[in-house]
């Protein structure tokens, strides 16, 4: 996978994960173009499209578009499954996830993604293990803060 | 200073902004606050500030001043700080940034941290965006972690190692020993990932793992819809693909398991199909046996019938890749593919179209063409150009009969006329000239099409050209293939004039029409034509004006040449090479002779080649004027340059093409005396404004009694078009005595230099 983008139906970016180095300007340009292209697709169309020299796999969940760019030899169908697995993880973590959860807890969305994918590949295929790891990390974080400051539970 | 506002608070506030300007204002204010907070080196709230900065970065605002702060967070002892710090690093500190390398030491320490989650963070960051220098420095640490007993870390280390090796391929050897051990582990895992790096001996082990996966019991946490760990299955299949790609033995070892996966996988959900798809890709790529390949193509065929459009798309793409190598197998699914032409999705339609063209052959051409023409009628404009070109190509290759071919072309021109590519007009004209027996039929059909619709330019252009060439067939009602129509010359002229006057006609079309009208002047209705032509002599369009003026001149001064120039075009043969000068013309007689059983060659012809023929047609009276007609229609009369003492020298002329300023003179020296003239040398000199080139003579003996002649070619460049004058010097030996003579040649015909 080269990158993953999450954006709303109005084209606002909610998450961006890049697995190949790109200049900032280039990232903005790519994001803008791709968002436009995907938003222009009609509902009956395929989840796959060819864009530049990459394959783009996208799926809409409620008001969020999940968009992945993969290389030519990658399997589009399994990428759809990867997207779905990520959504399931988010769902389990937040409990019936919606876009607002991702907006207000974007850093957590990143953490979950980083436990699931590493370098663009799935690192852990067990849902339970991923969620367990996140849980433990969260506990570690909490134990620090309750130890450090008595009143503030949410450091952020 | 009050505590900086919380992240969620900031997000909430920014979302209340109603305009872009309001949002920008809030962001700027907050950025200023964050900046001053950074300056104060406040450890407690650094984490919060960087998190806010990351949010603003996502909205598109610059955040580079937070880069160093991320580094400080990573170096902190607190897990919370590290978490946000590494996230910030991944977002802001990619390898193009100068401060990127400063992370190296922190990451190194964290790779050896006591808490596995910290190690995890470090591995993750390195694996996502480590630069090559960083990878080189830290490869040792990663390799150490590959050998740890902690499976959580091992998996991360494996993927991190993949990234390292991608960045620094030379380090691969370092990781190989650790890799081998990984595979012998029993548990699921991404370890297998690493082994993709070119280790053919691993194939049996991989096969075993895959087998276990399929056969093994239900493992709820790893499975998706009842299929155990599809992600791993796909990765192993991908690996097998890489390993078996150029290796016969490996490929053989995989055959069974691939067949097993292909037949046993559940296909009701996307997951199963994903695995099947990967299997198909693998089968196609390795050196598999043909039975397996057929199995793969049948799977793709089944995909085509699937309700899910994604699956259909994927199937069409894969079939397109294999159609060259496994043509027959794909042919079996032709009807399904053709059905996909009617799909709603644009990408599917495009792929179905490409695949259909790839599958057309001599046997199915009629049926396929029907479907494709129907598709051409109803498809979106973006497809029409490609489809039209494809139809032309296919028709050229496999047309069962000339009439069918011409009918098909006509159908394309009438339905998608405005979308055909520019070069199709000359190509079609070339094709039509070659189909000699179809001329009458063609011109009739084109004429009728013109009566209906003059908006499609390519159609109009081809029609005008044909009417110009074969107008006599049209008027005489000679058509055999269908009911001949009754058309008078006046009606034909009406139509062509209409084209000239219509707003729909482009300048190019008008050019075609004017020339067509001109060609009709070999028949009656001369006066009317003369009138039309002279009207356009003052047209605003320069091209049109030039043609009209030239044609007018043709009527006035060179009427004797008019019939010859406006004769029917000879058959144009396609030659393989480029360039207008290489067109072979057969002859210039009134009836084009039957082409020597040459089916139009299959190569697509470069556009400019046939265009040159058009140039010949339209400008044959213009610069080139005369004497490129190899039929010997010499218009410049020959002259006698010298005639003394039995030696007669005649000049014959040609005007060179492409350079009209060059006159090519061939001298013919003959001898009426009884003795030969030997050592004959002809020399010539011209005034300064000319340039002369004398080529070698055919010999230097002029035989006696007109038994032969010497020929020699002189090329004269006359850029200023001045009157040609020449001084010649002749030396030869006659009857043993040397003879020398000088002469002036002034009586050159005007056509040789004007």
PDB file of N, CA and C in Angstrom, chain A residues 15-105:
ATOM      1  N   UNK A  15      -8.020  11.595   8.049  1.00  0.00           N
ATOM      2  CA  UNK A  15      -6.846  10.808   8.394  1.00  0.00           C
ATOM      3  C   UNK A  15      -6.023  10.641   7.131  1.00  0.00           C
ATOM      4  N   UNK A  16      -4.693  10.736   7.245  1.00  0.00           N
ATOM      5  CA  UNK A  16      -3.851  10.468   6.090  1.00  0.00           C
ATOM      6  C   UNK A  16      -2.630   9.681   6.550  1.00  0.00           C
ATOM      7  N   UNK A  17      -2.395   8.545   5.924  1.00  0.00           N
ATOM      8  CA  UNK A  17      -1.239   7.733   6.296  1.00  0.00           C
ATOM      9  C   UNK A  17      -0.449   7.452   5.027  1.00  0.00           C
ATOM     10  N   UNK A  18       0.786   7.943   4.984  1.00  0.00           N
ATOM     11  CA  UNK A  18       1.612   7.786   3.797  1.00  0.00           C
ATOM     12  C   UNK A  18       2.712   6.774   4.048  1.00  0.00           C
ATOM     13  N   UNK A  19       2.840   5.784   3.200  1.00  0.00           N
ATOM     14  CA  UNK A  19       3.865   4.767   3.359  1.00  0.00           C
ATOM     15  C   UNK A  19       5.021   4.965   2.389  1.00  0.00           C
ATOM     16  N   UNK A  20       4.916   5.992   1.553  1.00  0.00           N
ATOM     17  CA  UNK A  20       6.063   6.333   0.709  1.00  0.00           C
ATOM     18  C   UNK A  20       6.363   7.805   0.908  1.00  0.00           C
ATOM     19  N   UNK A  21       7.631   8.189   0.884  1.00  0.00           N
ATOM     20  CA  UNK A  21       7.946   9.586   1.156  1.00  0.00           C
ATOM     21  C   UNK A  21       7.488  10.489   0.016  1.00  0.00           C
ATOM     22  N   UNK A  22       6.835  11.583   0.369  1.00  0.00           N
ATOM     23  CA  UNK A  22       6.361  12.533  -0.620  1.00  0.00           C
ATOM     24  C   UNK A  22       6.547  13.933  -0.061  1.00  0.00           C
ATOM     25  N   UNK A  23       6.816  14.882  -0.939  1.00  0.00           N
ATOM     26  CA  UNK A  23       6.888  16.263  -0.485  1.00  0.00           C
ATOM     27  C   UNK A  23       5.502  16.701  -0.017  1.00  0.00           C
ATOM     28  N   UNK A  24       5.497  17.623   0.903  1.00  0.00           N
ATOM     29  CA  UNK A  24       4.227  18.098   1.456  1.00  0.00           C
ATOM     30  C   UNK A  24       3.286  18.623   0.388  1.00  0.00           C
ATOM     31  N   UNK A  25       3.887  19.388  -0.522  1.00  0.00           N
ATOM     32  CA  UNK A  25       3.066  19.976  -1.588  1.00  0.00           C
ATOM     33  C   UNK A  25       2.455  18.875  -2.440  1.00  0.00           C
ATOM     34  N   UNK A  26       3.278  17.868  -2.705  1.00  0.00           N
ATOM     35  CA  UNK A  26       2.822  16.752  -3.533  1.00  0.00           C
ATOM     36  C   UNK A  26       1.686  16.027  -2.832  1.00  0.00           C
ATOM     37  N   UNK A  27       1.836  15.845  -1.522  1.00  0.00           N
ATOM     38  CA  UNK A  27       0.780  15.165  -0.762  1.00  0.00           C
ATOM     39  C   UNK A  27      -0.528  15.928  -0.888  1.00  0.00           C
ATOM     40  N   UNK A  28      -0.436  17.248  -0.759  1.00  0.00           N
ATOM     41  CA  UNK A  28      -1.656  18.059  -0.840  1.00  0.00           C
ATOM     42  C   UNK A  28      -2.297  17.914  -2.209  1.00  0.00           C
ATOM     43  N   UNK A  29      -1.428  17.930  -3.218  1.00  0.00           N
ATOM     44  CA  UNK A  29      -1.950  17.843  -4.586  1.00  0.00           C
ATOM     45  C   UNK A  29      -2.625  16.503  -4.824  1.00  0.00           C
ATOM     46  N   UNK A  30      -1.947  15.454  -4.398  1.00  0.00           N
ATOM     47  CA  UNK A  30      -2.500  14.112  -4.587  1.00  0.00           C
ATOM     48  C   UNK A  30      -3.832  14.004  -3.870  1.00  0.00           C
ATOM     49  N   UNK A  31      -3.839  14.478  -2.613  1.00  0.00           N
ATOM     50  CA  UNK A  31      -5.060  14.380  -1.819  1.00  0.00           C
ATOM     51  C   UNK A  31      -6.203  15.092  -2.517  1.00  0.00           C
ATOM     52  N   UNK A  32      -5.932  16.306  -2.947  1.00  0.00           N
ATOM     53  CA  UNK A  32      -6.987  17.093  -3.577  1.00  0.00           C
ATOM     54  C   UNK A  32      -7.538  16.403  -4.810  1.00  0.00           C
ATOM     55  N   UNK A  33      -6.621  15.955  -5.657  1.00  0.00           N
ATOM     56  CA  UNK A  33      -7.060  15.304  -6.898  1.00  0.00           C
ATOM     57  C   UNK A  33      -7.842  14.042  -6.639  1.00  0.00           C
ATOM     58  N   UNK A  34      -7.299  13.217  -5.768  1.00  0.00           N
ATOM     59  CA  UNK A  34      -7.938  11.937  -5.514  1.00  0.00           C
ATOM     60  C   UNK A  34      -9.312  12.126  -4.877  1.00  0.00           C
ATOM     61  N   UNK A  35      -9.389  13.052  -3.925  1.00  0.00           N
ATOM     62  CA  UNK A  35     -10.672  13.282  -3.278  1.00  0.00           C
ATOM     63  C   UNK A  35     -11.708  13.697  -4.314  1.00  0.00           C
ATOM     64  N   UNK A  36     -11.286  14.580  -5.189  1.00  0.00           N
ATOM     65  CA  UNK A  36     -12.222  15.022  -6.229  1.00  0.00           C
ATOM     66  C   UNK A  36     -12.685  13.852  -7.083  1.00  0.00           C
ATOM     67  N   UNK A  37     -11.706  13.027  -7.493  1.00  0.00           N
ATOM     68  CA  UNK A  37     -12.041  11.905  -8.362  1.00  0.00           C
ATOM     69  C   UNK A  37     -13.004  10.947  -7.693  1.00  0.00           C
ATOM     70  N   UNK A  38     -12.698  10.599  -6.434  1.00  0.00           N
ATOM     71  CA  UNK A  38     -13.536   9.611  -5.764  1.00  0.00           C
ATOM     72  C   UNK A  38     -14.921  10.169  -5.488  1.00  0.00           C
ATOM     73  N   UNK A  39     -15.001  11.431  -5.090  1.00  0.00           N
ATOM     74  CA  UNK A  39     -16.301  11.999  -4.781  1.00  0.00           C
ATOM     75  C   UNK A  39     -17.177  12.097  -6.021  1.00  0.00           C
ATOM     76  N   UNK A  40     -16.532  12.157  -7.175  1.00  0.00           N
ATOM     77  CA  UNK A  40     -17.315  12.268  -8.409  1.00  0.00           C
ATOM     78  C   UNK A  40     -17.898  10.930  -8.843  1.00  0.00           C
ATOM     79  N   UNK A  41     -17.493   9.852  -8.206  1.00  0.00           N
ATOM     80  CA  UNK A  41     -17.968   8.534  -8.637  1.00  0.00           C
ATOM     81  C   UNK A  41     -19.430   8.339  -8.241  1.00  0.00           C
ATOM     82  N   UNK A  42     -20.139   7.687  -9.118  1.00  0.00           N
ATOM     83  CA  UNK A  42     -21.540   7.426  -8.800  1.00  0.00           C
ATOM     84  C   UNK A  42     -21.640   6.184  -7.934  1.00  0.00           C
ATOM     85  N   UNK A  43     -22.736   6.042  -7.212  1.00  0.00           N
ATOM     86  CA  UNK A  43     -22.832   4.917  -6.273  1.00  0.00           C
ATOM     87  C   UNK A  43     -22.776   3.543  -6.938  1.00  0.00           C
ATOM     88  N   UNK A  44     -23.222   3.440  -8.194  1.00  0.00           N
ATOM     89  CA  UNK A  44     -23.262   2.116  -8.808  1.00  0.00           C
ATOM     90  C   UNK A  44     -21.910   1.661  -9.325  1.00  0.00           C
ATOM     91  N   UNK A  45     -20.916   2.521  -9.223  1.00  0.00           N
ATOM     92  CA  UNK A  45     -19.660   2.172  -9.877  1.00  0.00           C
ATOM     93  C   UNK A  45     -18.791   1.261  -9.031  1.00  0.00           C
ATOM     94  N   UNK A  46     -17.777   0.709  -9.687  1.00  0.00           N
ATOM     95  CA  UNK A  46     -16.823  -0.173  -9.025  1.00  0.00           C
ATOM     96  C   UNK A  46     -16.119   0.524  -7.886  1.00  0.00           C
ATOM     97  N   UNK A  47     -15.602  -0.290  -6.974  1.00  0.00           N
ATOM     98  CA  UNK A  47     -14.792   0.278  -5.908  1.00  0.00           C
ATOM     99  C   UNK A  47     -13.357   0.503  -6.329  1.00  0.00           C
ATOM    100  N   UNK A  48     -13.059   0.186  -7.583  1.00  0.00           N
ATOM    101  CA  UNK A  48     -11.670   0.306  -7.992  1.00  0.00           C
ATOM    102  C   UNK A  48     -11.568   1.328  -9.092  1.00  0.00           C
ATOM    103  N   UNK A  49     -10.504   2.072  -9.092  1.00  0.00           N
ATOM    104  CA  UNK A  49     -10.270   2.916 -10.245  1.00  0.00           C
ATOM    105  C   UNK A  49      -8.780   3.043 -10.488  1.00  0.00           C
ATOM    106  N   UNK A  50      -8.442   3.369 -11.702  1.00  0.00           N
ATOM    107  CA  UNK A  50      -7.045   3.536 -12.033  1.00  0.00           C
ATOM    108  C   UNK A  50      -6.720   5.006 -11.982  1.00  0.00           C
ATOM    109  N   UNK A  51      -5.656   5.332 -11.302  1.00  0.00           N
ATOM    110  CA  UNK A  51      -5.327   6.738 -11.120  1.00  0.00           C
ATOM    111  C   UNK A  51      -3.827   6.874 -11.176  1.00  0.00           C
ATOM    112  N   UNK A  52      -3.324   7.728 -12.058  1.00  0.00           N
ATOM    113  CA  UNK A  52      -1.890   7.806 -12.320  1.00  0.00           C
ATOM    114  C   UNK A  52      -1.403   6.385 -12.604  1.00  0.00           C
ATOM    115  N   UNK A  53      -0.360   5.925 -11.956  1.00  0.00           N
ATOM    116  CA  UNK A  53       0.031   4.548 -12.256  1.00  0.00           C
ATOM    117  C   UNK A  53      -0.329   3.605 -11.108  1.00  0.00           C
ATOM    118  N   UNK A  54      -1.262   4.033 -10.279  1.00  0.00           N
ATOM    119  CA  UNK A  54      -1.644   3.215  -9.132  1.00  0.00           C
ATOM    120  C   UNK A  54      -3.068   2.728  -9.278  1.00  0.00           C
ATOM    121  N   UNK A  55      -3.379   1.730  -8.463  1.00  0.00           N
ATOM    122  CA  UNK A  55      -4.775   1.318  -8.369  1.00  0.00           C
ATOM    123  C   UNK A  55      -5.321   1.918  -7.077  1.00  0.00           C
ATOM    124  N   UNK A  56      -6.523   2.450  -7.138  1.00  0.00           N
ATOM    125  CA  UNK A  56      -7.128   3.026  -5.946  1.00  0.00           C
ATOM    126  C   UNK A  56      -8.345   2.199  -5.579  1.00  0.00           C
ATOM    127  N   UNK A  57      -8.380   1.793  -4.291  1.00  0.00           N
ATOM    128  CA  UNK A  57      -9.518   1.028  -3.790  1.00  0.00           C
ATOM    129  C   UNK A  57     -10.214   1.906  -2.779  1.00  0.00           C
ATOM    130  N   UNK A  58     -11.512   2.105  -2.934  1.00  0.00           N
ATOM    131  CA  UNK A  58     -12.195   2.949  -1.966  1.00  0.00           C
ATOM    132  C   UNK A  58     -13.512   2.323  -1.580  1.00  0.00           C
ATOM    133  N   UNK A  59     -13.960   2.678  -0.348  1.00  0.00           N
ATOM    134  CA  UNK A  59     -15.278   2.208   0.076  1.00  0.00           C
ATOM    135  C   UNK A  59     -15.859   3.246   1.005  1.00  0.00           C
ATOM    136  N   UNK A  60     -17.160   3.418   0.892  1.00  0.00           N
ATOM    137  CA  UNK A  60     -17.806   4.413   1.730  1.00  0.00           C
ATOM    138  C   UNK A  60     -18.502   3.738   2.885  1.00  0.00           C
ATOM    139  N   UNK A  61     -18.202   4.209   4.079  1.00  0.00           N
ATOM    140  CA  UNK A  61     -18.902   3.713   5.263  1.00  0.00           C
ATOM    141  C   UNK A  61     -19.589   4.930   5.866  1.00  0.00           C
ATOM    142  N   UNK A  62     -20.906   4.930   5.821  1.00  0.00           N
ATOM    143  CA  UNK A  62     -21.705   6.066   6.303  1.00  0.00           C
ATOM    144  C   UNK A  62     -21.180   7.337   5.627  1.00  0.00           C
ATOM    145  N   UNK A  63     -20.660   8.281   6.411  1.00  0.00           N
ATOM    146  CA  UNK A  63     -20.278   9.541   5.785  1.00  0.00           C
ATOM    147  C   UNK A  63     -18.789   9.634   5.494  1.00  0.00           C
ATOM    148  N   UNK A  64     -18.068   8.525   5.692  1.00  0.00           N
ATOM    149  CA  UNK A  64     -16.624   8.566   5.487  1.00  0.00           C
ATOM    150  C   UNK A  64     -16.197   7.689   4.309  1.00  0.00           C
ATOM    151  N   UNK A  65     -15.280   8.232   3.514  1.00  0.00           N
ATOM    152  CA  UNK A  65     -14.691   7.436   2.446  1.00  0.00           C
ATOM    153  C   UNK A  65     -13.340   6.916   2.913  1.00  0.00           C
ATOM    154  N   UNK A  66     -13.129   5.616   2.756  1.00  0.00           N
ATOM    155  CA  UNK A  66     -11.840   5.018   3.054  1.00  0.00           C
ATOM    156  C   UNK A  66     -11.175   4.721   1.724  1.00  0.00           C
ATOM    157  N   UNK A  67     -10.004   5.280   1.514  1.00  0.00           N
ATOM    158  CA  UNK A  67      -9.403   5.238   0.184  1.00  0.00           C
ATOM    159  C   UNK A  67      -7.958   4.762   0.293  1.00  0.00           C
ATOM    160  N   UNK A  68      -7.597   3.686  -0.428  1.00  0.00           N
ATOM    161  CA  UNK A  68      -6.231   3.172  -0.373  1.00  0.00           C
ATOM    162  C   UNK A  68      -5.646   3.163  -1.771  1.00  0.00           C
ATOM    163  N   UNK A  69      -4.388   3.517  -1.862  1.00  0.00           N
ATOM    164  CA  UNK A  69      -3.714   3.416  -3.156  1.00  0.00           C
ATOM    165  C   UNK A  69      -2.735   2.262  -3.095  1.00  0.00           C
ATOM    166  N   UNK A  70      -2.911   1.304  -4.006  1.00  0.00           N
ATOM    167  CA  UNK A  70      -2.041   0.130  -3.988  1.00  0.00           C
ATOM    168  C   UNK A  70      -1.299   0.038  -5.310  1.00  0.00           C
ATOM    169  N   UNK A  71      -0.285  -0.794  -5.303  1.00  0.00           N
ATOM    170  CA  UNK A  71       0.515  -0.932  -6.512  1.00  0.00           C
ATOM    171  C   UNK A  71      -0.116  -1.907  -7.485  1.00  0.00           C
ATOM    172  N   UNK A  72       0.432  -1.926  -8.682  1.00  0.00           N
ATOM    173  CA  UNK A  72      -0.182  -2.682  -9.760  1.00  0.00           C
ATOM    174  C   UNK A  72      -0.354  -4.167  -9.454  1.00  0.00           C
ATOM    175  N   UNK A  73       0.640  -4.738  -8.729  1.00  0.00           N
ATOM    176  CA  UNK A  73       0.559  -6.187  -8.537  1.00  0.00           C
ATOM    177  C   UNK A  73      -0.209  -6.566  -7.278  1.00  0.00           C
ATOM    178  N   UNK A  74      -0.717  -5.577  -6.550  1.00  0.00           N
ATOM    179  CA  UNK A  74      -1.449  -5.909  -5.337  1.00  0.00           C
ATOM    180  C   UNK A  74      -2.869  -6.355  -5.643  1.00  0.00           C
ATOM    181  N   UNK A  75      -3.447  -7.044  -4.682  1.00  0.00           N
ATOM    182  CA  UNK A  75      -4.764  -7.643  -4.845  1.00  0.00           C
ATOM    183  C   UNK A  75      -5.829  -6.668  -4.353  1.00  0.00           C
ATOM    184  N   UNK A  76      -6.689  -6.212  -5.263  1.00  0.00           N
ATOM    185  CA  UNK A  76      -7.685  -5.211  -4.879  1.00  0.00           C
ATOM    186  C   UNK A  76      -8.714  -5.759  -3.902  1.00  0.00           C
ATOM    187  N   UNK A  77      -9.080  -7.012  -4.130  1.00  0.00           N
ATOM    188  CA  UNK A  77     -10.147  -7.566  -3.308  1.00  0.00           C
ATOM    189  C   UNK A  77      -9.708  -7.705  -1.862  1.00  0.00           C
ATOM    190  N   UNK A  78      -8.451  -8.092  -1.676  1.00  0.00           N
ATOM    191  CA  UNK A  78      -8.011  -8.257  -0.289  1.00  0.00           C
ATOM    192  C   UNK A  78      -7.846  -6.880   0.355  1.00  0.00           C
ATOM    193  N   UNK A  79      -7.552  -5.868  -0.445  1.00  0.00           N
ATOM    194  CA  UNK A  79      -7.463  -4.504   0.111  1.00  0.00           C
ATOM    195  C   UNK A  79      -8.820  -4.068   0.650  1.00  0.00           C
ATOM    196  N   UNK A  80      -9.869  -4.443  -0.057  1.00  0.00           N
ATOM    197  CA  UNK A  80     -11.209  -4.147   0.455  1.00  0.00           C
ATOM    198  C   UNK A  80     -11.400  -4.797   1.819  1.00  0.00           C
ATOM    199  N   UNK A  81     -10.864  -6.005   1.939  1.00  0.00           N
ATOM    200  CA  UNK A  81     -10.987  -6.694   3.221  1.00  0.00           C
ATOM    201  C   UNK A  81     -10.183  -5.992   4.299  1.00  0.00           C
ATOM    202  N   UNK A  82      -9.034  -5.472   3.904  1.00  0.00           N
ATOM    203  CA  UNK A  82      -8.220  -4.759   4.882  1.00  0.00           C
ATOM    204  C   UNK A  82      -8.965  -3.520   5.385  1.00  0.00           C
ATOM    205  N   UNK A  83      -9.550  -2.809   4.441  1.00  0.00           N
ATOM    206  CA  UNK A  83     -10.323  -1.635   4.839  1.00  0.00           C
ATOM    207  C   UNK A  83     -11.427  -2.039   5.791  1.00  0.00           C
ATOM    208  N   UNK A  84     -12.092  -3.131   5.449  1.00  0.00           N
ATOM    209  CA  UNK A  84     -13.202  -3.564   6.281  1.00  0.00           C
ATOM    210  C   UNK A  84     -12.724  -3.958   7.670  1.00  0.00           C
ATOM    211  N   UNK A  85     -11.599  -4.630   7.730  1.00  0.00           N
ATOM    212  CA  UNK A  85     -11.062  -5.043   9.022  1.00  0.00           C
ATOM    213  C   UNK A  85     -10.738  -3.818   9.875  1.00  0.00           C
ATOM    214  N   UNK A  86     -10.197  -2.796   9.260  1.00  0.00           N
ATOM    215  CA  UNK A  86      -9.872  -1.569   9.994  1.00  0.00           C
ATOM    216  C   UNK A  86     -11.136  -0.936  10.555  1.00  0.00           C
ATOM    217  N   UNK A  87     -12.166  -0.896   9.750  1.00  0.00           N
ATOM    218  CA  UNK A  87     -13.436  -0.329  10.209  1.00  0.00           C
ATOM    219  C   UNK A  87     -13.984  -1.137  11.376  1.00  0.00           C
ATOM    220  N   UNK A  88     -13.830  -2.455  11.287  1.00  0.00           N
ATOM    221  CA  UNK A  88     -14.309  -3.298  12.392  1.00  0.00           C
ATOM    222  C   UNK A  88     -13.546  -2.985  13.677  1.00  0.00           C
ATOM    223  N   UNK A  89     -12.229  -2.802  13.516  1.00  0.00           N
ATOM    224  CA  UNK A  89     -11.419  -2.490  14.692  1.00  0.00           C
ATOM    225  C   UNK A  89     -11.869  -1.175  15.323  1.00  0.00           C
ATOM    226  N   UNK A  90     -12.090  -0.176  14.477  1.00  0.00           N
ATOM    227  CA  UNK A  90     -12.534   1.116  14.986  1.00  0.00           C
ATOM    228  C   UNK A  90     -13.871   0.960  15.696  1.00  0.00           C
ATOM    229  N   UNK A  91     -14.722   0.165  15.065  1.00  0.00           N
ATOM    230  CA  UNK A  91     -16.055  -0.037  15.610  1.00  0.00           C
ATOM    231  C   UNK A  91     -15.998  -0.662  16.991  1.00  0.00           C
ATOM    232  N   UNK A  92     -15.159  -1.674  17.116  1.00  0.00           N
ATOM    233  CA  UNK A  92     -15.029  -2.367  18.394  1.00  0.00           C
ATOM    234  C   UNK A  92     -14.466  -1.433  19.452  1.00  0.00           C
ATOM    235  N   UNK A  93     -13.512  -0.639  19.050  1.00  0.00           N
ATOM    236  CA  UNK A  93     -12.831   0.226  20.010  1.00  0.00           C
ATOM    237  C   UNK A  93     -13.743   1.337  20.502  1.00  0.00           C
ATOM    238  N   UNK A  94     -14.386   2.029  19.554  1.00  0.00           N
ATOM    239  CA  UNK A  94     -15.212   3.166  19.934  1.00  0.00           C
ATOM    240  C   UNK A  94     -16.626   2.771  20.287  1.00  0.00           C
ATOM    241  N   UNK A  95     -16.988   1.566  19.956  1.00  0.00           N
ATOM    242  CA  UNK A  95     -18.369   1.155  20.182  1.00  0.00           C
ATOM    243  C   UNK A  95     -19.280   1.857  19.200  1.00  0.00           C
ATOM    244  N   UNK A  96     -19.606   1.211  18.123  1.00  0.00           N
ATOM    245  CA  UNK A  96     -20.470   1.786  17.106  1.00  0.00           C
ATOM    246  C   UNK A  96     -19.911   3.110  16.595  1.00  0.00           C
ATOM    247  N   UNK A  97     -18.803   3.029  15.923  1.00  0.00           N
ATOM    248  CA  UNK A  97     -18.057   4.227  15.553  1.00  0.00           C
ATOM    249  C   UNK A  97     -18.820   5.083  14.544  1.00  0.00           C
ATOM    250  N   UNK A  98     -18.651   6.394  14.648  1.00  0.00           N
ATOM    251  CA  UNK A  98     -19.205   7.313  13.655  1.00  0.00           C
ATOM    252  C   UNK A  98     -18.125   8.337  13.319  1.00  0.00           C
ATOM    253  N   UNK A  99     -18.404   9.204  12.388  1.00  0.00           N
ATOM    254  CA  UNK A  99     -17.355  10.107  11.919  1.00  0.00           C
ATOM    255  C   UNK A  99     -16.858  11.015  13.040  1.00  0.00           C
ATOM    256  N   UNK A 100     -17.750  11.427  13.883  1.00  0.00           N
ATOM    257  CA  UNK A 100     -17.356  12.339  14.956  1.00  0.00           C
ATOM    258  C   UNK A 100     -16.289  11.718  15.854  1.00  0.00           C
ATOM    259  N   UNK A 101     -16.420  10.417  16.084  1.00  0.00           N
ATOM    260  CA  UNK A 101     -15.421   9.746  16.918  1.00  0.00           C
ATOM    261  C   UNK A 101     -14.047   9.921  16.301  1.00  0.00           C
ATOM    262  N   UNK A 102     -14.004   9.778  15.008  1.00  0.00           N
ATOM    263  CA  UNK A 102     -12.714   9.856  14.337  1.00  0.00           C
ATOM    264  C   UNK A 102     -12.220  11.297  14.307  1.00  0.00           C
ATOM    265  N   UNK A 103     -13.126  12.234  14.225  1.00  0.00           N
ATOM    266  CA  UNK A 103     -12.717  13.628  14.232  1.00  0.00           C
ATOM    267  C   UNK A 103     -12.116  13.996  15.572  1.00  0.00           C
ATOM    268  N   UNK A 104     -12.816  13.662  16.649  1.00  0.00           N
ATOM    269  CA  UNK A 104     -12.359  14.089  17.968  1.00  0.00           C
ATOM    270  C   UNK A 104     -11.270  13.210  18.545  1.00  0.00           C
ATOM    271  N   UNK A 105     -11.116  12.024  18.007  1.00  0.00           N
ATOM    272  CA  UNK A 105     -10.090  11.118  18.549  1.00  0.00           C
ATOM    273  C   UNK A 105      -9.168  10.653  17.438  1.00  0.00           C
TER     274      UNK A 105
END
